[in-house]
Each structure stands twice: as C-alpha cells, then as structure tokens.
Coordinates of C-alpha atoms in Angstrom, one line a residue:
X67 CA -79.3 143.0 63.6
X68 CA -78.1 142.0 59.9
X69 CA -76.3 138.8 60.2
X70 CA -72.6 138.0 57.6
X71 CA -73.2 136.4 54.8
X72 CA -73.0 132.3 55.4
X73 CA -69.6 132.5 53.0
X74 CA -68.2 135.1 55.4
X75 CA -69.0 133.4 58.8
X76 CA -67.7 130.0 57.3
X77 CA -64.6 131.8 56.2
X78 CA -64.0 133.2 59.9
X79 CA -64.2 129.8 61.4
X80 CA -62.1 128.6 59.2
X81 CA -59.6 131.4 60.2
X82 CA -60.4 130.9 64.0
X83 CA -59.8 126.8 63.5
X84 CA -56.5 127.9 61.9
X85 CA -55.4 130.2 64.3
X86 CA -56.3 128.0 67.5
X87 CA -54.5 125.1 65.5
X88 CA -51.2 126.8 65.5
X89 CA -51.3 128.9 68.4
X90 CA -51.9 126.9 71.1
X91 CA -49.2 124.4 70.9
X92 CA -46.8 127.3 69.5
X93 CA -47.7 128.6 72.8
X94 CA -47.2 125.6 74.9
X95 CA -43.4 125.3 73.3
X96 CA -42.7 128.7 74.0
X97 CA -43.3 128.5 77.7
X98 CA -41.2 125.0 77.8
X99 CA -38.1 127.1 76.9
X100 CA -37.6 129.3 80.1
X101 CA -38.6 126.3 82.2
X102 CA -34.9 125.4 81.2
X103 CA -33.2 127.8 83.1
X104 CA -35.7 127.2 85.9
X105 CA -35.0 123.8 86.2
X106 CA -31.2 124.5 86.0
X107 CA -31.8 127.3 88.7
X108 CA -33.8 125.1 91.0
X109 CA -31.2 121.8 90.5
X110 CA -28.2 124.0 91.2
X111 CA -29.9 126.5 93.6
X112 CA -29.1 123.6 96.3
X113 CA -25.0 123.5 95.8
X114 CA -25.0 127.3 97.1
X115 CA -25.4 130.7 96.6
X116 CA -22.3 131.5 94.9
X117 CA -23.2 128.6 91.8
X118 CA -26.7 129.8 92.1
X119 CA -25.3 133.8 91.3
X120 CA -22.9 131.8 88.6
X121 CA -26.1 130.3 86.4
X122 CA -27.8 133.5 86.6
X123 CA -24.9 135.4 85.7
X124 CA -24.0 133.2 82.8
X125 CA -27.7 132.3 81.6
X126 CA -28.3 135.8 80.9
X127 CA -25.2 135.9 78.5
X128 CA -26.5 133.0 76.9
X129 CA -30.1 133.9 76.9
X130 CA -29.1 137.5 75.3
X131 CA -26.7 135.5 72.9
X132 CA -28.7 132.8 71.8
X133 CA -32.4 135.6 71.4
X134 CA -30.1 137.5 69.5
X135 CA -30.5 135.3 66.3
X136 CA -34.4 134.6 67.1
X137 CA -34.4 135.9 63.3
X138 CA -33.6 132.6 62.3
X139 CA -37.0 131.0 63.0
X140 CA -39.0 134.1 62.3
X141 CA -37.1 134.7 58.9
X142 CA -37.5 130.9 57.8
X143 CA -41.0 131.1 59.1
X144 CA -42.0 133.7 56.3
X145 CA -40.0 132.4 53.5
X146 CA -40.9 128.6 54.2
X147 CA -44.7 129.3 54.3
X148 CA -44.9 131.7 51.0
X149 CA -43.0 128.8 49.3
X150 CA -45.9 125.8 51.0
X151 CA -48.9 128.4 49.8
X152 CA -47.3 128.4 45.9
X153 CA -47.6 124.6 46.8
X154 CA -43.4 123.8 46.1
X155 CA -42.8 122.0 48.9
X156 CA -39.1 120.8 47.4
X157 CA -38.5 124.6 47.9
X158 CA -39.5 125.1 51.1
X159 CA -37.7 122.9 52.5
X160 CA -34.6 123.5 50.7
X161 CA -35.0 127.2 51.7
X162 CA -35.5 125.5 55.4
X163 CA -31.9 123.2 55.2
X164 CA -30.6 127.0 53.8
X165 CA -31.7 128.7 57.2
X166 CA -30.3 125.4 58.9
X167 CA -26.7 125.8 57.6
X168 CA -26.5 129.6 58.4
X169 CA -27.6 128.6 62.1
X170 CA -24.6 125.6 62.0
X171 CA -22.6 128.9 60.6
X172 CA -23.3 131.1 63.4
X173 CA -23.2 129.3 66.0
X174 CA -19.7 128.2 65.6
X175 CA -18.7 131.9 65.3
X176 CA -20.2 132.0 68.5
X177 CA -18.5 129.6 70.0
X178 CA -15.1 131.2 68.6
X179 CA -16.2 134.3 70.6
X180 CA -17.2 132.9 74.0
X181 CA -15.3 130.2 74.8
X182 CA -11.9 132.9 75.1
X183 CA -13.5 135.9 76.2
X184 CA -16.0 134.0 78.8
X185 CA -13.9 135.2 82.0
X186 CA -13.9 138.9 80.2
X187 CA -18.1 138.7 79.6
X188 CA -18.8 137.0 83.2
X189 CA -16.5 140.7 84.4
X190 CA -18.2 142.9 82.4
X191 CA -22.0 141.1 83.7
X192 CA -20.4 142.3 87.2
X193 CA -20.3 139.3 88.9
X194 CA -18.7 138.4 92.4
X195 CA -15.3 137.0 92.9
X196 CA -17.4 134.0 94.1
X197 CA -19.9 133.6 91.6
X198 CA -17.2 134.5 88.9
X199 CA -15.8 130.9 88.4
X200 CA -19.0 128.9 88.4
X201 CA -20.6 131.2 85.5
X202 CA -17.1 130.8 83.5
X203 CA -17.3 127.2 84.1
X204 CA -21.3 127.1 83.2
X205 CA -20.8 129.3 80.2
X206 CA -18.0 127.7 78.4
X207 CA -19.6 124.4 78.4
X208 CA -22.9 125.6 77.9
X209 CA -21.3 127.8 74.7
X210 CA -20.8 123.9 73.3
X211 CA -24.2 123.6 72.9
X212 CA -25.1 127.0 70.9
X213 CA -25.2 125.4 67.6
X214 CA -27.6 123.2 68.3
X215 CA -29.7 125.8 70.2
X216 CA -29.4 127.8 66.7
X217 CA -30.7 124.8 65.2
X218 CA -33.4 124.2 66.7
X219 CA -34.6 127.8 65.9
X220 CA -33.9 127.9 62.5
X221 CA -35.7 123.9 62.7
X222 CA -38.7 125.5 64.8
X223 CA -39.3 128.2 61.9
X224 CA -39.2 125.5 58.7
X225 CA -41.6 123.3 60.1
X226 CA -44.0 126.4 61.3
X227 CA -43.8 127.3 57.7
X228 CA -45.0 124.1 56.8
X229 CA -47.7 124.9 59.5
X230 CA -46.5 122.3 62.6
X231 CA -46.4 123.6 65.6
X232 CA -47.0 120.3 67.3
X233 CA -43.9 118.8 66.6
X234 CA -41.9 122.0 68.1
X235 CA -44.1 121.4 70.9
X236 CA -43.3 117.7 71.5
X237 CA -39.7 118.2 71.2
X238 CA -39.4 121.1 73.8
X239 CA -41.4 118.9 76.5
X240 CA -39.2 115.8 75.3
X241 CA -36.0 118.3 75.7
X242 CA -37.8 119.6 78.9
X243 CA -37.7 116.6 80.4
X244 CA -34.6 115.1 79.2
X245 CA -32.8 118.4 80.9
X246 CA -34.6 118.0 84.0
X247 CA -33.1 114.1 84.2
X248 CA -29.7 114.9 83.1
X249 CA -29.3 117.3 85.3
X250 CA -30.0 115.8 88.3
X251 CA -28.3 113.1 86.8
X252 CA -25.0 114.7 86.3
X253 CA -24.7 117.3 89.0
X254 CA -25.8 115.0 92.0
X255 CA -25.3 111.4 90.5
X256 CA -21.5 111.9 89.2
X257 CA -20.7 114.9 91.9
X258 CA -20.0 117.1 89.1
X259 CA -21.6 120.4 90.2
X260 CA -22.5 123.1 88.1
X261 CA -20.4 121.8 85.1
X262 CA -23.0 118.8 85.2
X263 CA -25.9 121.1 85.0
X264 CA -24.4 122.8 81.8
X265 CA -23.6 119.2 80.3
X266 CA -26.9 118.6 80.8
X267 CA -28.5 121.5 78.7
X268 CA -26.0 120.6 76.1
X269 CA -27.0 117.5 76.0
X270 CA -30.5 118.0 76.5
X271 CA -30.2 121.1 73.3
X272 CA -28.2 118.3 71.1
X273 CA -30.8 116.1 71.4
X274 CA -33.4 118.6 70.4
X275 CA -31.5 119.8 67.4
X276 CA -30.6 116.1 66.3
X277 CA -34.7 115.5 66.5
X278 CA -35.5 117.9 64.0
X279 CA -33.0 117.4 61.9
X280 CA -34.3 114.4 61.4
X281 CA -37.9 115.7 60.9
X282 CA -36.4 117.9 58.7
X283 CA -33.7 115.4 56.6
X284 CA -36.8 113.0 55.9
X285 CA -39.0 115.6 54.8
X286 CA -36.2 116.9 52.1
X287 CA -35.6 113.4 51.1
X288 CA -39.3 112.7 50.9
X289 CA -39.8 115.7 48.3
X290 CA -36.2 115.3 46.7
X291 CA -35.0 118.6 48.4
X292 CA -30.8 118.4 48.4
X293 CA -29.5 119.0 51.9
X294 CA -26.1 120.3 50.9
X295 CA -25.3 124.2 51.8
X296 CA -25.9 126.5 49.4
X297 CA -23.9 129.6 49.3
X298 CA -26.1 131.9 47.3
X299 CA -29.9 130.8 49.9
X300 CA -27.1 130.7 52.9
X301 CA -26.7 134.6 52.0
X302 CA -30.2 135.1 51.0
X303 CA -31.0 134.0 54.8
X304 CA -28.6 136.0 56.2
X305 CA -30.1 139.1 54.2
X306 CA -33.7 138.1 55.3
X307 CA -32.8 138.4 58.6
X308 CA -30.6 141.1 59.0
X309 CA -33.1 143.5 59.2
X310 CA -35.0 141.6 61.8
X311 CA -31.3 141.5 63.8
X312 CA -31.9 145.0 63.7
X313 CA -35.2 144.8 65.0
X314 CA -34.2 142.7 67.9
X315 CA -31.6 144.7 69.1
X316 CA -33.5 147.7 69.1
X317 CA -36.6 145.9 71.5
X318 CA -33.2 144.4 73.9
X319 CA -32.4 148.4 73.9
X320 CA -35.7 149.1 75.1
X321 CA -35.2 146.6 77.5
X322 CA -32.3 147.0 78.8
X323 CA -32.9 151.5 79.3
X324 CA -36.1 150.3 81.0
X325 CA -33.8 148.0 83.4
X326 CA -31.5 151.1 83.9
X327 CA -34.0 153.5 85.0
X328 CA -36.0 151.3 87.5
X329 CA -32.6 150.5 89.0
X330 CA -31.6 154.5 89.2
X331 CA -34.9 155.1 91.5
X332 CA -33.6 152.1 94.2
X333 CA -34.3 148.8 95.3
X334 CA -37.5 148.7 95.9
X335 CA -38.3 150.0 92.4
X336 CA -35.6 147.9 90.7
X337 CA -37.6 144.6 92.3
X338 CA -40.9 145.6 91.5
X339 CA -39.9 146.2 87.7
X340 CA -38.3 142.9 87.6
X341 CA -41.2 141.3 89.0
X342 CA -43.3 142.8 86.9
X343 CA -41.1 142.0 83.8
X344 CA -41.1 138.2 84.5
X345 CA -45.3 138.8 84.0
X346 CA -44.8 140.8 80.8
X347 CA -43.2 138.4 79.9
X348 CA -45.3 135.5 80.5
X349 CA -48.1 137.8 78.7
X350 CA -46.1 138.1 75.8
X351 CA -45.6 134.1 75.3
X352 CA -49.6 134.3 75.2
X353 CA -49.5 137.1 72.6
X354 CA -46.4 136.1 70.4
X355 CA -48.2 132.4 69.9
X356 CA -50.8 134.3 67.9
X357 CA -48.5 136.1 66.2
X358 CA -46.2 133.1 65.5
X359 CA -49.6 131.9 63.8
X360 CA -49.7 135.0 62.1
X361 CA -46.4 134.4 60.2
X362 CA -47.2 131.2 58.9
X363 CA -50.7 131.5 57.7
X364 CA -49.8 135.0 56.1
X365 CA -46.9 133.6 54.4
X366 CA -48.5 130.8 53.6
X367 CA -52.1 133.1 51.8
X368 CA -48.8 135.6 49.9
X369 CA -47.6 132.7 48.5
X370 CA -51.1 131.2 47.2
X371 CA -51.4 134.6 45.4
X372 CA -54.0 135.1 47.7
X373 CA -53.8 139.0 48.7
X374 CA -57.5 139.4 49.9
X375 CA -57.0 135.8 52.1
X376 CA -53.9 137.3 53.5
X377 CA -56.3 140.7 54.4
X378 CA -59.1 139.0 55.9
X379 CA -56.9 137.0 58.4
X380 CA -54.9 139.7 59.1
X381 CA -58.3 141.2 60.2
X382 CA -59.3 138.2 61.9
X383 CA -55.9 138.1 63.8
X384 CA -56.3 141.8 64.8
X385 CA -59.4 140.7 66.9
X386 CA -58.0 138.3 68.6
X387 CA -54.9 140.0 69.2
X388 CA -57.4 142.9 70.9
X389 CA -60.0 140.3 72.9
X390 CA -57.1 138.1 74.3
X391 CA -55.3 141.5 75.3
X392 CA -58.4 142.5 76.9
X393 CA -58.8 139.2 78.7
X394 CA -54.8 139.3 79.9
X395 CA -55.6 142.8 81.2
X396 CA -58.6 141.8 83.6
X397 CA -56.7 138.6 84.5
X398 CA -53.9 141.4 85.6
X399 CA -56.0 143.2 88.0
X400 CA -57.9 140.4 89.5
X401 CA -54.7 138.3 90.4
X402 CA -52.8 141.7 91.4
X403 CA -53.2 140.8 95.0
X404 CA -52.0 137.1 94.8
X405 CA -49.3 137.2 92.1
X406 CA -47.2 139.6 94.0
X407 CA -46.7 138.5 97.1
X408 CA -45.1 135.0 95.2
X409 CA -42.1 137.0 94.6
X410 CA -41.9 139.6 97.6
X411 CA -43.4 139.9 101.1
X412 CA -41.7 143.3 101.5
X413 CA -44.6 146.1 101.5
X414 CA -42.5 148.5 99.9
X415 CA -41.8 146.3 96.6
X416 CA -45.5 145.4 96.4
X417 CA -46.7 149.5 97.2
X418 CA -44.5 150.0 93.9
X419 CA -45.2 147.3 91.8
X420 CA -49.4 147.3 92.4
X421 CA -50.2 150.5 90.4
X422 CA -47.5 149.9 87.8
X423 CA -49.3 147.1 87.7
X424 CA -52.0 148.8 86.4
X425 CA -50.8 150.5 83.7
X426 CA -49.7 147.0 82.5
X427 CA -53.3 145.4 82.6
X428 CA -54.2 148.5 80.6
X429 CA -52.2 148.4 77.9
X430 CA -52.5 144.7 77.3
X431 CA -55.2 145.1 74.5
X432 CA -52.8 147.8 72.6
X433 CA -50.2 144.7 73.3
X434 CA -52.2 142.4 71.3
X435 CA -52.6 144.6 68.5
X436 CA -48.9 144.8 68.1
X437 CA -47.9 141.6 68.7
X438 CA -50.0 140.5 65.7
X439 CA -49.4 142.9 63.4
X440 CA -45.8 142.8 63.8
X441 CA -46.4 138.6 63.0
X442 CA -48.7 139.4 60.0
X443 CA -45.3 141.9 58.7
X444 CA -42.9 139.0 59.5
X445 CA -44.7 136.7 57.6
X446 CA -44.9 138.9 55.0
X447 CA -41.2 139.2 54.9
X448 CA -41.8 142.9 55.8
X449 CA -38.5 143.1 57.6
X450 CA -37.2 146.4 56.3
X451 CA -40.1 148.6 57.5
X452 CA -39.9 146.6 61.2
X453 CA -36.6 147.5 61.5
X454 CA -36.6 151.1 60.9
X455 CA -39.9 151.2 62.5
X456 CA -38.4 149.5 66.0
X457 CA -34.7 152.4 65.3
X458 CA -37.9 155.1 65.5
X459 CA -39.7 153.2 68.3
X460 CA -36.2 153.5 70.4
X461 CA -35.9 157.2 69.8
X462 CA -38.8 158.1 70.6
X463 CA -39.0 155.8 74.0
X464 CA -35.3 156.4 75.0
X465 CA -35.8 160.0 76.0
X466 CA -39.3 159.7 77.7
X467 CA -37.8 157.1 80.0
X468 CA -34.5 158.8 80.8
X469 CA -36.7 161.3 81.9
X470 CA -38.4 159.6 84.3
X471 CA -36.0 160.1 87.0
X472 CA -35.0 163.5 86.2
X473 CA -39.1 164.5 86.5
X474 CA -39.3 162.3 90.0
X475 CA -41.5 160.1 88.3
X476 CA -41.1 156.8 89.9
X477 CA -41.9 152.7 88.5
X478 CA -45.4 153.9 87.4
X479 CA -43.8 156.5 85.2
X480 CA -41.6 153.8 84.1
X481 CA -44.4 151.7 82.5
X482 CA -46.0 154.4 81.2
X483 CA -43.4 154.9 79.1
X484 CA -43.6 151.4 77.9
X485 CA -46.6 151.8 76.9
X486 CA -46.2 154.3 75.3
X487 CA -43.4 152.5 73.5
X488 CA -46.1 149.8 72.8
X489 CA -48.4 152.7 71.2
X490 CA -45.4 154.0 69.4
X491 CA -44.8 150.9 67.7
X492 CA -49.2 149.9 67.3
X493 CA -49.2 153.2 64.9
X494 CA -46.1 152.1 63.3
X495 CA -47.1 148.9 62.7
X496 CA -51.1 149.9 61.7
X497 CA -50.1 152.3 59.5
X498 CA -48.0 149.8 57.5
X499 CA -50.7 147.2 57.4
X500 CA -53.3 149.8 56.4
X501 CA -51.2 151.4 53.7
X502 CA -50.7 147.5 52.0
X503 CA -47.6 147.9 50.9
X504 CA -46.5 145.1 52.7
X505 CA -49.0 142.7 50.6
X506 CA -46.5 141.1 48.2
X507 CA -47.6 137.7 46.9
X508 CA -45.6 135.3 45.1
X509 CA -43.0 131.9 46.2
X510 CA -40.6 134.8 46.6
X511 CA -40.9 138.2 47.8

C-alpha cells in the first residue's frame, strides 16, 4: 500500500489535534444546557403535578424563544474567526461586543413581548386550568433572564471564534451548578415554589452572561477594542444572521410536522417518537460539537487567505463527521434493548419505537455528513445558500411526512421521512461545498 506523503500525514494530525481541541469541550457545554431544565424539572417535580405540567409548559416557550436566536453564536462564530485568521484581533472582538449589543437588543424586545402576552402563550401551548398559573408565573420571571441567556450566546460564539471552547465549557458547569443550588435554595429554603425555581435560572443565566462579559470586556481592553454599540456592525449582525433565522425556523418546522404526525397515529406512536427524539437529540449534541469546530477553524483558514487549508479540513471534518456517525449508529442498535425501557415499560411504545429505531442508527453516518458540512458553510458565512437550501429541505419533507398517515404508514414511516429530510439536506449541502462557491477568503466576506 502507498503510504501519504510525511507533509500530508503531519497536516492531518494537526487537523485531528484541532478538531479534538474544540470539539470535545464544545461538546461537554452543549450537553450542560438541557441539564438546566432537568434540574428545574426534577427540583419542582416534588411540589406536584400541576407545577411540574407548568415548567414543561413554559420551558418549551422559552426553549423555542431563546433557540430561536441560536444565530447569534453561530453568526459571531464565522465573523469572529475570519477576523482571528487575518490576525486583527482588535476586530474580532469589536465585531464580538457588536453581536453582544444586538443580543442586549433583542432580548429586551423579548421581554416586551412575553411578559403581557405570557397568559395568552401558556393558552395557546394548551395547558390545564391547573398547570396554567404555575407556567405564567415560571415564564414571566424566567422572561427576566432572556437577555442574559442571549448573551451568553452571542458570548459563546466570540470566544469560539477566537478558538475557546473551554471557557464556554467552564461557565456552563459553573452555571450548572450554581442553578442546581439556587434552586433548591429558593424553592424549598424560602418556600417560594415554582417562582424560586425560575429566580434561580435567572440568576443562575445572569451570572453566566456577567462571566463572559467579563472575559469578553478584558479581552477588548487588552487589544484596545471600544466596547460602545455600534449602529452600522449592530445591523451588519443582524444581516449576518438573518438568513440563519431563516434556517432555524425552517429545521423547528420540520420539527414541529414531524411532532404532528406521530401524534395523528396515537399514543403509543406519539411516545415512541418523543422518546426517540430526546436520543436524536442527544446524537446531535455529539455531531453539532464537530461542527461547532468546523465553524471556527473554517473561519478562522478564510480569513488567513488560506483557501486550500480551509479545503483540506473541510475534508478532514467530512471523515469524522462519517466515522463518528457510523460509531453513534452501532451504539444505537446495541443499546436499543436497554435505552428504551428507561423511558417506558409499556410494550406497545417499545414494539413502535424499536424498528424506528432502526432507521435512526442507519442514518446516523448521513447525519454526520450534514452536521459538518452545514458548520464548514456557517463558518464560511455561507448563510444565504443554508437558508434557501433548509426553505427547499421543508418542501420537499413536508409532503412525504403528511403522507404518512394518509398511506397507513406508521412511526417507522415517520423516520423515514426524516431521513430522508437528512438526505435532502446532505445533497444540498455537498453540492455547495463541491461546487466552492462558498470559499471566500478575506477579514470580511
């Protein structure tokens, strides 16, 4: 067998050492955010049902509200590490204090929305005449601390562009932690129920925010970066991320039909696919840590004027997007039999979700592939062609699925039309990356 060239094998490790570097601890602080609303759901699980149906109800309006503006780290990702690879640091991070001021924006229009129309959103979310008034209480309080939640994405994004993905890491566990105290603290400690819970995430998120702004303020003073707003990069932010606003609502779409159509075939089915979900989910943590690499060592090569750098790691990244699909797929079938029954010891749910299952562990390598490449376009600032290719993703899934019961396909038909949806968006995304018009180098794109 012909073995690479010494420069070639050198220049892989070097990629793989980079990868590894960010990945894993971008991983570890992904996880530490949905252990949040764990926490909160096991703390306020003991005060009843009706406060435990309250959190859910009003953490999935702040979960939607708050993922809704993810752009703001993936955005300040891209244009923080082209600025690092042309080696302007003063740049970077006053592009950084630009993303920070449109989250401050935002979340205060937030706030303006929820805090009147809470009782009207906890309605529409369906929730009992029981449950109602804990998730208004939860959400309005909670809603306080949406700024700072916004900060800390827009925070998590600048100092991945600067390649850290310790410190995001450190901070979650620290707000982790500090949430899990507070809590306790406040909702058992000072008898104040479900409101304490919410005061605690606040808190908890405030804290957060005011640790990397600190990070942040001392790295812009360090380099002589100003850290007043600035309309004209405030607007430039907000036009970066649009299309990757787009983007994200199109994948909640997805989402939300697939959610419609496992509830239309019955119980059984409806629990199965949530089950399942919650592991898809998990799998794509694993997978969007590469990619979250993939946006700051892209960004980072594009800026350095280094377009053939910025192809070889994009080929590096493909592999392991496709051998860490590959190993989530076998882990999927071996612990089919044990994951399962965690959730459910109903035999029906488990009959549905096992082969659905399946098709899951299957698709996990075509997974990989796009979680990657749709980092490697994000880092590139690519977000034009991911929107429009996520709007032809949706109309092409959208139909298949609202087939499914119309055909009698049942939760197996239902996955296969999310992978499909996964394939959809692979050739969208390959062809891009193949064609290299997304290869734009330069502090700016």
């Amino acid at each position: 067998m012909t073995q690479a060239p010494a420069a070639t094998k050198a220049a892989r490790r070097q990629h793989d050492r980079e990868i590894i570097a960010l990945a894993v601890p971008a991983f570890g602080a992904l996880v530490a955010e949905p252990l949040f609303v764990m926490a909160d759901s096991a703390i306020v699980g003991h005060l009843g049902t009706a406060q435990l149906a309250g959190l859910g109800v009003a953490s999935a309006l702040l979960t939607t509200a708050v993922s809704v503006f993810v752009f703001l780290a993936y955005a300040t990702t891209a244009a923080v590490a082209r600025r690092v690879g042309a080696g302007d640091l003063q740049s970077a991070i006053r592009q950084g204090m630009d993303g920070i001021w449109l989250a401050l924006l935002l979340g205060a229009a937030v706030i303006a929305v929820v805090l009147p129309s809470a009782p009207a959103l906890v309605e529409l979310f369906g929730a009992s005449d029981t449950a109602a008034p804990y998730a208004i209480t939860y959400l309005r309080i909670s809603s306080l601390g949406i700024p700072a939640m916004l900060v800390v994405l827009a925070s998590t994004g600048v100092l991945r562009g600067l390649q850290d993905t310790k410190t995001p890491l450190y901070v979650a566990i620290g707000g982790f932690v500090a949430n899990g105290v507070l809590n306790v603290g406040l909702v058992y400690g000072a008898g104040l129920g479900i409101a304490g819970s919410a005061w605690g995430t606040v808190i908890a998120q405030c804290a957060m925010a005011a640790v990397y702004l600190f990070v942040v303020v001392r790295g812009a003073r360090r380099h002589g970066a100003s850290l007043r707003p600035d309309a004209a990069g405030i607007r430039a932010c907000a036009q970066a991320g649009a299309p990757l606003l787009v983007r994200t609502l199109s994948l909640r779409a997805i989402l939300m039909i697939a959610t419609a159509v496992a509830a239309r075939l019955g119980d059984a089915d409806v629990a199965a696919h949530q089950i399942i979900l919650s592991l898809w989910s998990l799998m794509a943590f694993a997978l969007d840590a590469i990619a979250i690499a993939g946006q700051a060592i892209i960004g980072r090569y594009l800026g350095a004027n280094d377009a053939q750098g910025a192809r070889d790691v994009c080929r590096r990244m493909v592999q392991w997007g496709i051998g860490s699909g590959v190993l989530l797929g076998v882990l999927i079938v071996l612990a089919r039999p044990l994951f399962i029954p965690l959730f459910t010891g109903d035999s029906v749910v488990q009959d549905a979700a096992l082969p659905a299952l399946v098709v899951v562990a299957i698709a996990q390598p075509v997974c990989g592939i796009v979680f990657v490449l749709d980092g490697v376009l994000m880092g590139a600032g690519d977000g034009p062609y991911l929107a429009w290719a996520m709007l032809a993703t949706l109309a092409v899934f959208a139909p298949v699925a609202l087939l499914v019961p119309v055909l009698g396909g049942g939760l197996t038909a239902v996955w296969g039309a999310m992978t499909l949806m996964m394939t959809v968006r692979m050739l969208t995304l390959w062809l891009r990356t193949r064609s290299g018009h997304w290869i734009v180098t330069g502090a700016t794109r």
